[in-house]
Amino acid sequence: MAKITLPDKSVREVPDGTTVRQFAESIGKRLAKDAVIAEVDGQPVDLFFPLAGDRSVRIITRQMPESLDHLRHSCAHIMAQAVQRLYPGTRLAIGPPIEDGFYYDMDPERPFTPEDIEKIDAEMQKIVAQNFPFSRSELRRSEAIERMKAEKQTYKVEMLEEWTDETVSFYTQGEFTDLCRGPHVAATGAVPVVKVLRATGAYWRGDEKNRMLQRLYGTAWWSKEDLDLYVSRQEEAKKRDHRKLGKELDLFSVHDEIGSGLIHWHPRGSMIRHVIEEEWKKEHVKRGYLMVDTPHIASEEIYRISGHLEAYKDLMYGAMMIEERPFRVKPMNCPGHIMIYKSHLHSYRELPMRLAELGTVYRFEKSGVLHGLLRVRGFTIDDAHIFVSPQSVEKEIVDVFRFAVEWLAKFGFKDLSIYLSTRPEKSVGASEDWERTEHALRNALSSAGVKFEVDEGGGAFYGPKIDVKVRDSLGREWQCSTVQFDFNLPSSQRFDLSYVSEDGGRKQPYMVHRALMGSLERFFGVLIEHYGGAFPVWLAATQATVIPIADAHIGYAGQVAEGLRLRGFRVDVDARNERTGHKIREATLLKTPYMLVVGEKEVAAKQVAVRERSGKDLGVMNVDRFEQLLAEDIAARR
RNA sequence: GCUGGCGUAGCUCAGCCGGUAGAGCACCUCCUUGGUAAGGAGGAGGUCGUGGGUUCAAGUCCCAUCGCCAGCUCCA
């Protein structure tokens, strides 16, 4: 008899050789029906796995999210089977489940076309309808290699040769067999909803030196409703795509004639940027940061000293000769800030010295990686370099981290993922410095009471760091803030930074690079998607549009707008010869927070009729009252 | 950079098996002065990304190149 312990600690006895499926049936029909695979002593197994001896069993049902991985893994096999039927001789690589779906990398005779994808999809549906059971077989690894060689499955051979297992397993459904650890769903018919999405290229083992394979992506779900939900989530993301909204809301553009990855901020986008920049400066000055500005080009000399010319050259643009001296466009702001620091002798009393700049840099990015505002070639870092003594480094880092959290919260980013990266094997700097600064970073995080992940050895060679990612309204993560120590640039081999300590001697300060947003371009892109284009009042390019009903009301509309503008609000007038409905529609599409309709009644009463972009009618009110409304929104960052 | 797809009016897109370019919106003019998501009429606007080639004839087919998109690789 097999003695089976269930997750609730209850124990059941069944005859040896009882399969997982039979075991599930012995518990209940529903459970047997919903069972996808099981875990026996923590190992995932198929439903046909025979039980014997003392075992702990956990049956994974469709209701458990992890069951989707197994469903999708099985779908990858079905996809491979379909491809083998349609394009015999296609060599198979790997086919794992991923978030929201699965893929299979393969090496067909020619790349897949959109028509191929339709055919593959249709063939997969056929295989599902044929309801082949998945079965498992085992071979000695050497035999498996022979078999894969015979079938010319060179990628499988390569993998098998690297493994060290004695035996390996294969799974068969119908005429198709694939090397696989399993487990799988019971049969191809157990797949309720599967769809092939697209084909793209992918390097074998993710290495660009290797051959490029074709990756077929697919998705699979337990129900049509789940698929629909997934599709509508994709559609929502598409609707919020910052490139699309950027055009629709007239925020920014890029131009072939000027170059890709170079952003042009239109008046409406630029207005938002200015609001962010003003707020940024205000908050920095409040915290004792000193504003600086540094040039966009610099002699190569400086990058030779900083080491960028060597370590960073792939990302730097080529030299331009100015009076026979090579210059470069700046890829970093730090050398300039360091030169400002170095232009005086500093006392320990002046530290921490915090130099801040919205510094625009240019980096060469391969054409294929450029992406709207999120990955560009020219961008503005909300940069600061802090020169700090070892004594005050702890407090300073606590303050910097708190600053970052408070800043991101202004934009509604409350759900942060935080990563601490520590000393890698190859690194510069004294152990004492690494220990002290890693401790400072760790302490800043724990004193803020936040959860964080530690990436041991994941720091840069020149110092440990904290990275902060924000989660947007669609649940996607974006890298924003970073706090990074640098033991390299202040060192005597580089810029040889110092300050005069209490005892009159020279000491080397710690240097911290930090950014709250990362780059204004990327942050703006993230904001567009986060807000879906509907910027809160404090950021909105236009906070209110005054809409005169007829020409007779234009004068009054102008007075209302001017009055609000004088008090610092961003208000315009839509005086075009269009009907009210038309103007409301357009202001709504531009996601202007408020529309102030003025007609005969409002002119007479010196009032405005307020409408929100949501369509909600707030009724008629005095301009003073509306102004108060705006002020409340701005204070609450609505 | 690599693989595949796509580049037609300012924008969104039609344009069949090659026969000489079309819609809606936007723009301009006129009419209309209209109370909460598109009032009406007319007009202007394109060497079909660029450069070659095939052909009697190329937006359409072929090659190259640039750009964009989906990924891979890489990153603020």
XYZ file of C-alpha atoms (C1' of nucleotides) in Angstrom:
714
model
C 0.000 0.000 0.000
C 1.100 3.550 -0.708
C 0.746 5.998 2.162
C -0.065 9.426 0.748
C 0.145 12.629 2.762
C -1.836 15.554 1.356
C -0.980 19.250 1.870
C -3.546 19.466 4.696
C -1.544 16.690 6.454
C -4.315 14.164 6.026
C -3.119 10.698 5.076
C -4.771 8.282 2.650
C -3.757 4.777 1.706
C -4.060 3.404 -1.800
C -2.661 0.278 -3.463
C 0.869 0.569 -4.814
C 0.830 1.501 -8.470
C -2.214 3.748 -8.173
C -1.700 6.614 -10.595
C -1.999 10.206 -9.543
C -5.147 10.484 -11.634
C -6.731 7.465 -9.957
C -5.709 8.859 -6.618
C -7.355 12.159 -7.411
C -10.506 10.302 -8.499
C -10.545 8.501 -5.172
C -10.756 11.864 -3.478
C -13.334 13.451 -5.712
C -14.628 13.811 -9.242
C -14.098 17.566 -9.334
C -10.504 17.248 -8.214
C -9.813 14.589 -10.829
C -11.374 16.762 -13.498
C -9.398 19.860 -12.544
C -6.099 18.085 -11.907
C -3.385 19.171 -14.339
C -0.257 17.648 -12.847
C 0.898 16.826 -9.346
C 3.867 17.309 -7.109
C 5.105 14.158 -5.435
C 7.585 14.898 -2.665
C 7.908 18.326 -4.246
C 8.753 16.983 -7.709
C 6.325 17.758 -10.547
C 4.959 14.602 -12.151
C 2.369 13.581 -14.721
C -1.087 12.341 -13.849
C -0.092 8.833 -14.981
C 2.715 8.718 -12.410
C 2.309 5.584 -10.272
C 2.350 6.099 -6.513
C 4.075 3.717 -4.134
C 5.472 3.936 -0.615
C 5.336 6.936 1.661
C 4.678 10.046 -0.417
C 3.513 13.582 0.003
C 1.286 14.574 -2.883
C 0.019 17.954 -3.950
C -2.360 17.959 -6.874
C -2.025 21.021 -9.073
C -5.410 22.035 -10.432
C -6.430 24.498 -13.098
C -7.392 26.923 -10.383
C -3.754 27.276 -9.314
C -1.838 29.884 -11.288
C 1.199 27.623 -11.707
C -0.913 25.161 -13.683
C -0.742 27.648 -16.571
C 2.995 27.048 -16.908
C 2.380 23.347 -17.501
C -0.470 24.016 -19.889
C 1.749 26.356 -21.863
C 4.694 24.027 -21.809
C 2.473 21.356 -23.336
C 1.331 23.885 -25.910
C 4.942 24.484 -26.882
C 5.155 20.773 -27.718
C 1.962 20.979 -29.724
C 3.416 23.946 -31.584
C 6.560 21.981 -32.366
C 4.440 19.076 -33.570
C 2.453 21.370 -35.860
C 5.658 22.823 -37.283
C 7.101 19.351 -37.854
C 3.994 18.372 -39.765
C 4.033 21.485 -41.933
C 7.765 21.984 -42.279
C 9.510 18.630 -41.793
C 13.184 18.942 -41.071
C 12.819 22.029 -38.924
C 15.318 21.651 -36.118
C 14.010 22.318 -32.642
C 15.793 24.177 -29.871
C 13.904 24.994 -26.697
C 10.255 25.705 -25.884
C 9.558 27.022 -22.389
C 6.509 28.688 -20.851
C 6.852 32.414 -20.142
C 4.663 35.061 -18.558
C 1.317 35.068 -20.372
C 2.348 32.351 -22.816
C 5.135 30.304 -24.257
C 7.540 30.162 -27.148
C 9.506 27.617 -29.102
C 12.818 28.437 -30.757
C 13.454 26.542 -33.933
C 15.552 26.579 -37.016
C 13.365 26.186 -40.104
C 14.655 26.168 -43.678
C 13.243 29.647 -44.164
C 11.829 32.177 -41.677
C 8.151 31.978 -40.841
C 5.782 34.350 -42.593
C 2.454 35.646 -41.241
C 0.732 33.039 -43.425
C 2.854 30.308 -41.844
C 1.670 31.474 -38.445
C -1.945 31.050 -39.483
C -1.202 27.592 -40.825
C 0.666 26.593 -37.680
C -2.196 27.851 -35.572
C -4.718 25.875 -37.604
C -2.566 22.750 -37.382
C -2.322 23.160 -33.617
C -6.093 23.326 -33.307
C -6.220 20.102 -35.308
C -3.765 18.431 -32.920
C -5.847 19.594 -29.957
C -8.944 18.110 -31.595
C -7.105 14.823 -32.195
C -6.650 14.581 -28.426
C -3.382 12.641 -28.341
C -2.379 11.571 -24.840
C 1.076 12.692 -23.685
C 3.252 9.720 -22.760
C 6.688 9.536 -21.233
C 9.660 7.355 -22.035
C 13.207 7.277 -20.800
C 16.479 6.658 -22.562
C 20.077 6.525 -21.460
C 21.635 9.828 -22.338
C 24.016 8.214 -24.822
C 21.096 6.572 -26.598
C 19.232 9.822 -26.625
C 22.193 11.514 -28.281
C 22.285 8.809 -30.962
C 18.594 9.163 -31.536
C 18.728 12.959 -31.819
C 21.725 12.685 -34.128
C 19.779 10.312 -36.337
C 16.933 12.810 -36.442
C 19.393 15.638 -37.175
C 18.166 17.534 -34.123
C 21.512 19.237 -33.648
C 20.365 21.660 -30.951
C 18.998 18.788 -28.867
C 22.288 16.943 -29.341
C 24.179 19.997 -28.154
C 22.037 20.241 -25.029
C 22.233 16.518 -24.302
C 25.982 16.564 -24.594
C 26.203 19.235 -21.937
C 23.935 17.518 -19.484
C 25.289 15.037 -16.981
C 22.151 13.020 -16.215
C 22.317 9.247 -16.631
C 18.913 9.013 -18.218
C 16.765 11.594 -19.939
C 13.074 11.603 -20.726
C 11.040 12.083 -23.871
C 7.388 12.926 -24.257
C 5.287 11.693 -27.113
C 1.936 12.892 -28.347
C 0.672 11.237 -31.529
C 3.482 10.928 -34.045
C 5.635 13.554 -32.324
C 8.284 12.991 -29.676
C 10.354 15.656 -27.989
C 13.132 15.644 -25.437
C 11.568 16.991 -22.247
C 11.629 16.764 -18.486
C 7.865 17.131 -18.285
C 5.392 16.875 -16.811
C 2.588 17.543 -19.237
C -1.139 17.852 -19.286
C -2.949 14.554 -19.864
C -3.557 14.986 -23.584
C -3.505 17.559 -26.352
C -7.289 17.740 -25.950
C -6.799 19.126 -22.447
C -5.820 22.457 -23.967
C -8.909 24.688 -24.016
C -7.519 27.837 -25.637
C -4.252 28.238 -27.516
C -3.173 30.829 -30.037
C -0.013 31.472 -32.019
C 0.901 35.123 -31.731
C 3.964 35.995 -33.780
C 7.361 34.947 -35.026
C 10.583 36.812 -34.380
C 14.266 36.133 -34.453
C 16.135 35.013 -31.357
C 19.745 33.999 -30.984
C 20.463 30.428 -30.004
C 21.122 30.619 -26.272
C 20.648 34.373 -26.346
C 24.133 34.980 -27.657
C 24.459 37.276 -30.645
C 27.489 35.337 -31.835
C 25.256 32.310 -32.359
C 22.934 31.540 -35.215
C 19.635 33.352 -35.171
C 16.682 31.040 -34.770
C 13.013 31.691 -35.325
C 11.035 32.144 -32.144
C 7.321 31.429 -32.348
C 5.334 33.009 -29.543
C 1.986 31.671 -28.410
C -0.416 32.044 -25.539
C -2.726 29.558 -23.837
C -5.404 29.792 -21.147
C -7.856 27.608 -19.328
C -10.808 29.547 -20.695
C -11.845 31.856 -23.475
C -12.657 34.482 -20.838
C -9.070 34.424 -19.584
C -7.798 34.841 -23.122
C -10.199 37.731 -23.687
C -8.974 39.342 -20.481
C -5.409 38.957 -21.678
C -6.260 40.404 -25.077
C -8.051 43.382 -23.550
C -5.070 43.985 -21.255
C -2.856 44.056 -24.336
C -5.261 46.442 -26.014
C -5.264 48.761 -23.002
C -1.467 48.830 -23.075
C -1.605 49.602 -26.786
C -4.038 52.434 -26.187
C -1.661 53.886 -23.617
C 1.430 53.468 -25.783
C 3.352 56.686 -25.261
C 4.323 56.838 -28.936
C 0.683 56.807 -29.968
C -0.427 59.236 -27.246
C 2.605 61.404 -27.915
C 1.316 61.980 -31.426
C -2.352 62.277 -30.519
C -1.728 64.714 -27.694
C 0.965 66.545 -29.658
C 3.644 66.036 -26.999
C 6.803 65.104 -28.896
C 8.202 63.867 -32.197
C 11.293 62.395 -33.801
C 12.461 63.121 -37.325
C 14.337 61.074 -39.882
C 16.009 64.202 -41.134
C 17.470 64.874 -37.709
C 18.103 61.364 -36.574
C 16.488 58.542 -34.690
C 16.455 58.533 -30.918
C 16.554 62.335 -30.796
C 13.463 63.773 -29.180
C 11.684 66.994 -30.079
C 9.490 68.192 -27.274
C 6.442 70.009 -28.648
C 4.926 72.927 -26.720
C 2.472 70.729 -24.852
C 5.093 68.138 -23.938
C 7.656 70.773 -23.150
C 5.222 72.527 -20.811
C 4.870 69.345 -18.798
C 8.615 68.895 -18.786
C 9.062 72.436 -17.499
C 6.621 71.830 -14.671
C 8.558 68.710 -13.693
C 11.878 70.531 -13.958
C 10.692 73.475 -11.859
C 9.412 71.151 -9.176
C 12.678 69.220 -9.340
C 14.774 72.333 -8.875
C 12.591 73.578 -6.035
C 12.887 70.284 -4.178
C 16.632 70.150 -4.706
C 17.284 73.654 -3.490
C 15.101 72.867 -0.491
C 17.416 69.956 0.332
C 20.642 71.863 0.024
C 21.598 70.840 -3.495
C 23.568 73.342 -5.564
C 22.574 73.823 -9.193
C 25.295 73.670 -11.798
C 25.418 73.643 -15.591
C 28.105 72.017 -17.686
C 28.897 72.074 -21.427
C 27.710 69.509 -23.947
C 31.102 68.897 -25.466
C 34.445 68.375 -23.813
C 37.976 67.677 -24.830
C 38.857 64.004 -24.970
C 41.353 64.739 -22.272
C 38.679 64.697 -19.594
C 37.351 61.311 -20.727
C 40.843 59.921 -20.778
C 41.227 60.925 -17.136
C 37.778 59.637 -16.205
C 38.425 56.370 -18.023
C 35.214 56.693 -20.055
C 37.163 56.817 -23.281
C 38.289 53.310 -22.595
C 35.477 51.689 -20.644
C 32.619 53.511 -22.323
C 33.851 54.078 -25.858
C 31.209 51.924 -27.560
C 28.545 54.274 -26.244
C 30.369 57.501 -27.097
C 30.091 59.389 -30.368
C 33.186 59.901 -32.433
C 35.655 62.701 -31.932
C 35.326 66.093 -33.632
C 38.446 68.117 -34.198
C 38.473 71.658 -32.865
C 41.733 73.471 -33.575
C 43.445 70.128 -33.879
C 42.219 68.957 -30.532
C 39.693 66.081 -30.330
C 36.405 66.810 -28.556
C 33.508 64.541 -27.650
C 29.833 65.025 -26.998
C 29.285 64.224 -23.346
C 27.919 60.819 -22.422
C 27.994 61.601 -18.680
C 27.738 64.631 -16.460
C 30.120 63.498 -13.753
C 33.435 64.769 -15.168
C 32.060 68.300 -15.382
C 30.716 68.176 -11.849
C 34.033 66.829 -10.636
C 35.902 69.703 -12.281
C 33.603 72.142 -10.497
C 34.364 70.405 -7.216
C 38.064 70.452 -7.950
C 38.153 74.154 -8.763
C 38.450 74.908 -5.058
C 40.000 73.354 -2.028
C 37.146 72.119 0.185
C 36.874 71.849 3.923
C 35.132 68.943 5.624
C 32.755 71.664 6.829
C 31.394 72.123 3.294
C 30.481 68.479 2.897
C 28.259 66.920 1.841
C 28.446 68.981 -1.317
C 25.592 68.166 -3.660
C 25.935 69.322 -7.264
C 22.796 68.900 -9.327
C 22.104 69.358 -13.014
C 19.445 68.439 -15.513
C 22.265 67.392 -17.766
C 21.665 66.334 -21.333
C 23.924 63.558 -22.553
C 24.287 61.664 -25.809
C 25.025 57.980 -26.068
C 25.290 55.777 -29.099
C 22.625 53.094 -28.960
C 22.302 50.477 -31.675
C 19.428 51.300 -33.989
C 17.466 48.183 -33.064
C 17.173 49.093 -29.406
C 15.682 52.551 -29.852
C 12.122 52.761 -28.589
C 10.039 55.920 -28.451
C 11.010 57.929 -25.385
C 12.072 54.884 -23.429
C 15.317 54.249 -25.229
C 16.878 57.218 -27.041
C 20.239 58.610 -28.077
C 20.011 62.029 -26.446
C 18.538 62.341 -22.993
C 18.528 64.481 -19.910
C 19.587 62.882 -16.675
C 18.220 64.427 -13.495
C 21.697 64.068 -12.202
C 23.439 64.918 -8.972
C 26.858 64.105 -7.619
C 27.313 64.174 -3.904
C 30.741 64.517 -2.337
C 30.557 63.294 1.208
C 32.873 62.379 4.054
C 32.888 58.846 5.486
C 31.472 60.252 8.747
C 28.280 61.568 7.213
C 27.745 59.033 4.461
C 25.081 57.114 6.397
C 22.841 60.081 6.998
C 23.307 61.374 3.494
C 22.234 58.118 1.893
C 19.179 57.903 4.120
C 18.238 61.390 2.922
C 18.879 60.609 -0.731
C 16.791 57.478 -0.634
C 13.968 59.237 1.174
C 14.129 62.011 -1.425
C 13.745 59.477 -4.234
C 10.742 57.839 -2.598
C 9.062 61.180 -1.934
C 9.726 62.352 -5.461
C 8.240 59.264 -7.082
C 5.212 59.480 -4.804
C 4.368 62.867 -6.324
C 3.565 60.997 -9.519
C 1.551 58.341 -7.788
C 4.316 55.762 -7.856
C 3.910 54.086 -4.482
C 4.637 50.505 -5.422
C 8.418 50.380 -5.746
C 10.808 47.515 -6.313
C 14.167 48.127 -4.770
C 17.422 46.375 -5.526
C 20.701 46.589 -3.665
C 23.750 45.529 -5.665
C 26.947 44.668 -3.828
C 30.611 44.225 -4.640
C 31.414 42.184 -7.730
C 34.522 40.031 -8.045
C 36.384 42.490 -10.213
C 36.267 45.851 -8.511
C 38.259 48.868 -7.431
C 38.348 50.517 -3.993
C 39.262 49.432 -0.511
C 37.289 46.704 1.227
C 36.685 49.102 4.076
C 34.982 51.540 1.695
C 32.823 48.857 0.146
C 31.764 47.642 3.554
C 30.982 51.083 4.878
C 28.989 52.178 1.832
C 27.135 48.886 1.422
C 26.170 49.260 5.028
C 25.033 52.835 4.409
C 22.851 51.706 1.513
C 21.420 48.786 3.457
C 20.773 51.012 6.424
C 19.009 53.617 4.297
C 16.670 50.923 3.008
C 15.929 49.324 6.330
C 15.455 52.645 8.109
C 12.941 53.539 5.419
C 11.223 50.259 6.251
C 11.071 49.083 2.649
C 11.507 45.608 1.248
C 14.412 45.112 -1.099
C 16.239 42.437 -2.996
C 19.971 42.021 -2.733
C 21.897 41.308 -5.898
C 25.105 39.941 -4.416
C 28.031 40.852 -6.609
C 25.740 42.790 -8.960
C 27.284 46.208 -8.342
C 29.432 48.097 -10.838
C 33.185 47.610 -10.543
C 33.443 51.086 -9.019
C 30.834 50.909 -6.266
C 27.652 49.453 -4.759
C 24.246 50.841 -5.669
C 20.527 50.983 -5.072
C 18.148 50.828 -8.024
C 14.484 51.715 -7.742
C 11.865 50.525 -10.175
C 8.348 51.893 -10.234
C 5.221 49.935 -11.072
C 2.869 51.826 -13.341
C -0.914 51.740 -13.460
C -0.752 48.712 -15.767
C 1.523 46.799 -13.416
C 4.654 47.139 -15.519
C 8.008 47.966 -13.968
C 10.364 50.740 -15.022
C 13.841 51.574 -13.809
C 13.963 55.113 -12.414
C 16.000 56.102 -9.389
C 19.541 55.014 -8.839
C 22.017 55.756 -6.052
C 25.489 54.666 -6.963
C 28.797 54.970 -5.124
C 31.921 55.609 -7.139
C 35.344 54.751 -5.759
C 36.957 55.045 -9.133
C 36.613 58.674 -10.217
C 37.727 60.257 -6.886
C 40.798 57.996 -6.740
C 44.330 59.217 -7.254
C 44.517 57.359 -10.610
C 41.558 59.394 -11.858
C 40.584 62.815 -10.542
C 42.306 62.583 -7.194
C 39.583 64.312 -5.182
C 40.212 65.534 -1.678
C 38.954 67.677 1.147
C 40.715 69.104 4.184
C 39.773 67.190 7.303
C 39.533 68.384 10.875
C 43.162 67.617 11.543
C 44.227 69.686 8.566
C 45.166 66.670 6.472
C 43.850 65.742 3.012
C 41.214 63.033 2.749
C 39.385 61.523 -0.203
C 35.605 62.056 -0.175
C 33.086 59.465 -1.232
C 31.308 60.319 -4.410
C 27.707 59.338 -5.116
C 25.994 59.503 -8.505
C 22.257 59.646 -8.184
C 19.197 60.249 -10.293
C 15.583 60.243 -9.184
C 13.916 59.848 -12.551
C 16.776 58.387 -14.540
C 16.170 60.391 -17.649
C 13.486 62.968 -18.312
C 12.706 61.372 -21.659
C 12.152 57.913 -20.249
C 10.318 59.217 -17.211
C 8.020 61.245 -19.439
C 7.321 58.162 -21.548
C 6.493 56.191 -18.422
C 4.253 59.003 -17.163
C 2.328 59.164 -20.428
C 1.549 55.454 -20.172
C 0.984 55.564 -16.426
C -1.624 58.311 -16.723
C -2.897 57.106 -20.086
C -2.283 60.650 -21.338
C -4.627 62.176 -18.740
C -2.043 64.145 -16.793
C -3.084 65.364 -13.359
C -3.894 69.052 -13.113
C -0.525 70.050 -11.671
C 1.245 68.584 -14.737
C -1.291 69.120 -17.510
C 0.012 71.334 -20.308
C -3.361 73.082 -20.417
C -5.266 72.966 -17.166
C -8.465 74.481 -18.508
C -9.854 75.571 -21.863
C -12.406 78.345 -21.965
C -15.053 77.647 -24.568
C -17.155 80.616 -25.686
C -20.458 79.510 -27.119
C -20.676 82.229 -29.754
C -18.447 85.023 -31.006
C -20.181 87.438 -28.654
C -18.665 85.597 -25.688
C -15.047 85.567 -26.886
C -14.233 88.799 -25.080
C -15.432 87.492 -21.744
C -13.706 84.138 -22.346
C -10.467 86.009 -22.917
C -10.891 87.914 -19.668
C -11.504 84.702 -17.721
C -8.440 83.023 -19.260
C -6.216 86.021 -18.744
C -7.265 86.379 -15.120
C -6.427 82.742 -14.414
C -3.156 82.951 -16.312
C -2.099 85.987 -14.279
C -2.527 83.858 -11.193
C -0.244 81.184 -12.614
C -2.691 78.746 -14.174
C -2.349 77.365 -17.675
C -5.549 78.289 -19.441
C -6.390 78.860 -23.089
C -9.419 79.930 -25.099
C -10.921 77.973 -27.973
C -12.255 80.903 -29.989
C -12.609 78.950 -33.237
C -15.734 79.185 -35.314
C -17.003 75.775 -34.196
C -19.970 74.545 -32.265
C -19.666 74.031 -28.528
C -19.972 70.256 -28.863
C -17.078 70.183 -31.275
C -14.809 72.170 -28.973
C -15.743 70.013 -26.018
C -14.984 66.907 -27.979
C -11.546 68.164 -28.952
C -10.632 69.381 -25.477
C -11.754 66.022 -24.133
C -9.613 64.151 -26.650
C -6.664 66.305 -25.599
C -7.491 65.244 -22.037
C -7.627 68.821 -20.794
C -8.726 68.543 -17.137
C -11.377 71.287 -17.258
C -13.552 72.963 -19.847
C -15.101 76.286 -18.952
C -18.136 76.913 -21.109
C -19.219 80.541 -21.247
C -22.366 81.843 -22.936
C -24.846 84.585 -22.414
C -25.796 83.469 -18.900
C -22.207 83.185 -17.681
C -21.238 86.532 -19.135
C -24.183 88.182 -17.357
C -23.464 86.463 -14.034
C -19.654 86.702 -14.330
C -19.417 82.929 -13.983
C -18.157 79.815 -15.786
C -19.874 76.463 -16.433
C -17.309 73.815 -15.460
C -17.013 70.425 -17.119
C -14.421 67.776 -16.267
C -12.619 65.768 -18.945
C -14.453 62.715 -17.631
C -17.651 64.342 -18.876
C -18.867 65.197 -15.389
C -20.721 68.541 -15.159
C -19.679 70.530 -12.085
C -22.217 73.243 -12.782
C -21.883 77.000 -12.867
C -19.559 78.841 -10.480
C -17.634 82.050 -9.972
C -14.106 82.195 -11.349
C -12.779 82.476 -7.782
C -14.447 79.220 -6.876
C -12.978 77.510 -9.939
C -9.564 78.847 -9.072
C -9.924 77.288 -5.649
C -10.848 73.995 -7.318
C -7.675 74.107 -9.400
C -5.581 74.951 -6.357
C -7.042 71.999 -4.462
C -6.302 69.637 -7.346
C -2.757 70.886 -7.598
C -2.179 70.560 -3.853
C -3.513 67.014 -3.939
C -1.632 66.277 -7.193
C -4.872 65.090 -8.756
C 23.947 45.223 -34.870
C 20.791 40.541 -35.981
C 15.791 38.089 -37.798
C 11.018 39.124 -39.730
C 7.262 42.731 -41.027
C 5.971 47.649 -42.617
C 7.082 52.867 -45.075
C 1.075 56.004 -49.948
C -1.482 63.706 -48.200
C 0.001 66.881 -41.619
C -2.659 62.259 -39.125
C -5.277 57.315 -39.659
C -5.565 54.241 -43.640
C -7.719 52.139 -48.921
C -5.345 51.094 -53.553
C -7.037 43.330 -56.783
C -3.118 39.312 -61.033
C 1.877 45.954 -62.907
C -1.955 50.289 -66.897
C -0.050 56.523 -64.455
C -3.336 58.031 -56.836
C -8.155 57.751 -53.214
C -11.185 58.296 -48.296
C -11.953 60.303 -43.397
C -9.907 63.742 -40.050
C -6.742 68.091 -39.937
C -5.692 72.705 -43.034
C -7.650 77.224 -46.113
C -12.154 80.090 -47.925
C -17.266 80.968 -47.541
C -21.994 80.150 -45.135
C -23.633 79.359 -40.229
C -23.463 82.374 -34.095
C -24.795 77.357 -32.705
C -25.492 75.536 -24.681
C -21.841 70.321 -23.255
C -18.015 64.388 -27.553
C -17.789 65.942 -34.866
C -23.078 72.163 -38.378
C -22.788 72.788 -43.947
C -20.440 73.869 -48.816
C -16.164 74.545 -51.603
C -10.727 74.446 -52.102
C -5.751 73.281 -51.635
C -2.482 69.361 -50.537
C 1.173 63.337 -52.768
C 8.222 62.930 -57.750
C 3.718 56.616 -53.159
C 10.814 56.859 -47.620
C 15.365 57.253 -50.891
C 18.563 55.303 -54.960
C 19.087 51.775 -58.657
C 17.031 47.741 -61.771
C 13.234 44.640 -64.637
C 9.196 46.175 -68.066
C 6.002 49.269 -73.604
C 4.325 50.636 -68.599
C 6.200 50.219 -61.409
C 2.764 52.710 -55.437
C 2.434 47.471 -57.065
C 7.977 43.068 -59.085
C 13.669 42.727 -57.848
C 18.206 44.794 -55.345
C 20.418 48.324 -52.153
C 19.814 52.046 -48.492
C 17.371 54.911 -44.551
C 13.428 54.911 -41.005
C 9.591 52.583 -38.055
C 7.408 48.119 -35.641
C 7.837 43.013 -33.030
C 11.564 40.382 -30.841
C 16.954 38.926 -29.842
C 21.261 41.252 -27.762
C 22.128 45.682 -24.867
C 20.558 49.776 -21.532
C 19.028 55.844 -18.354
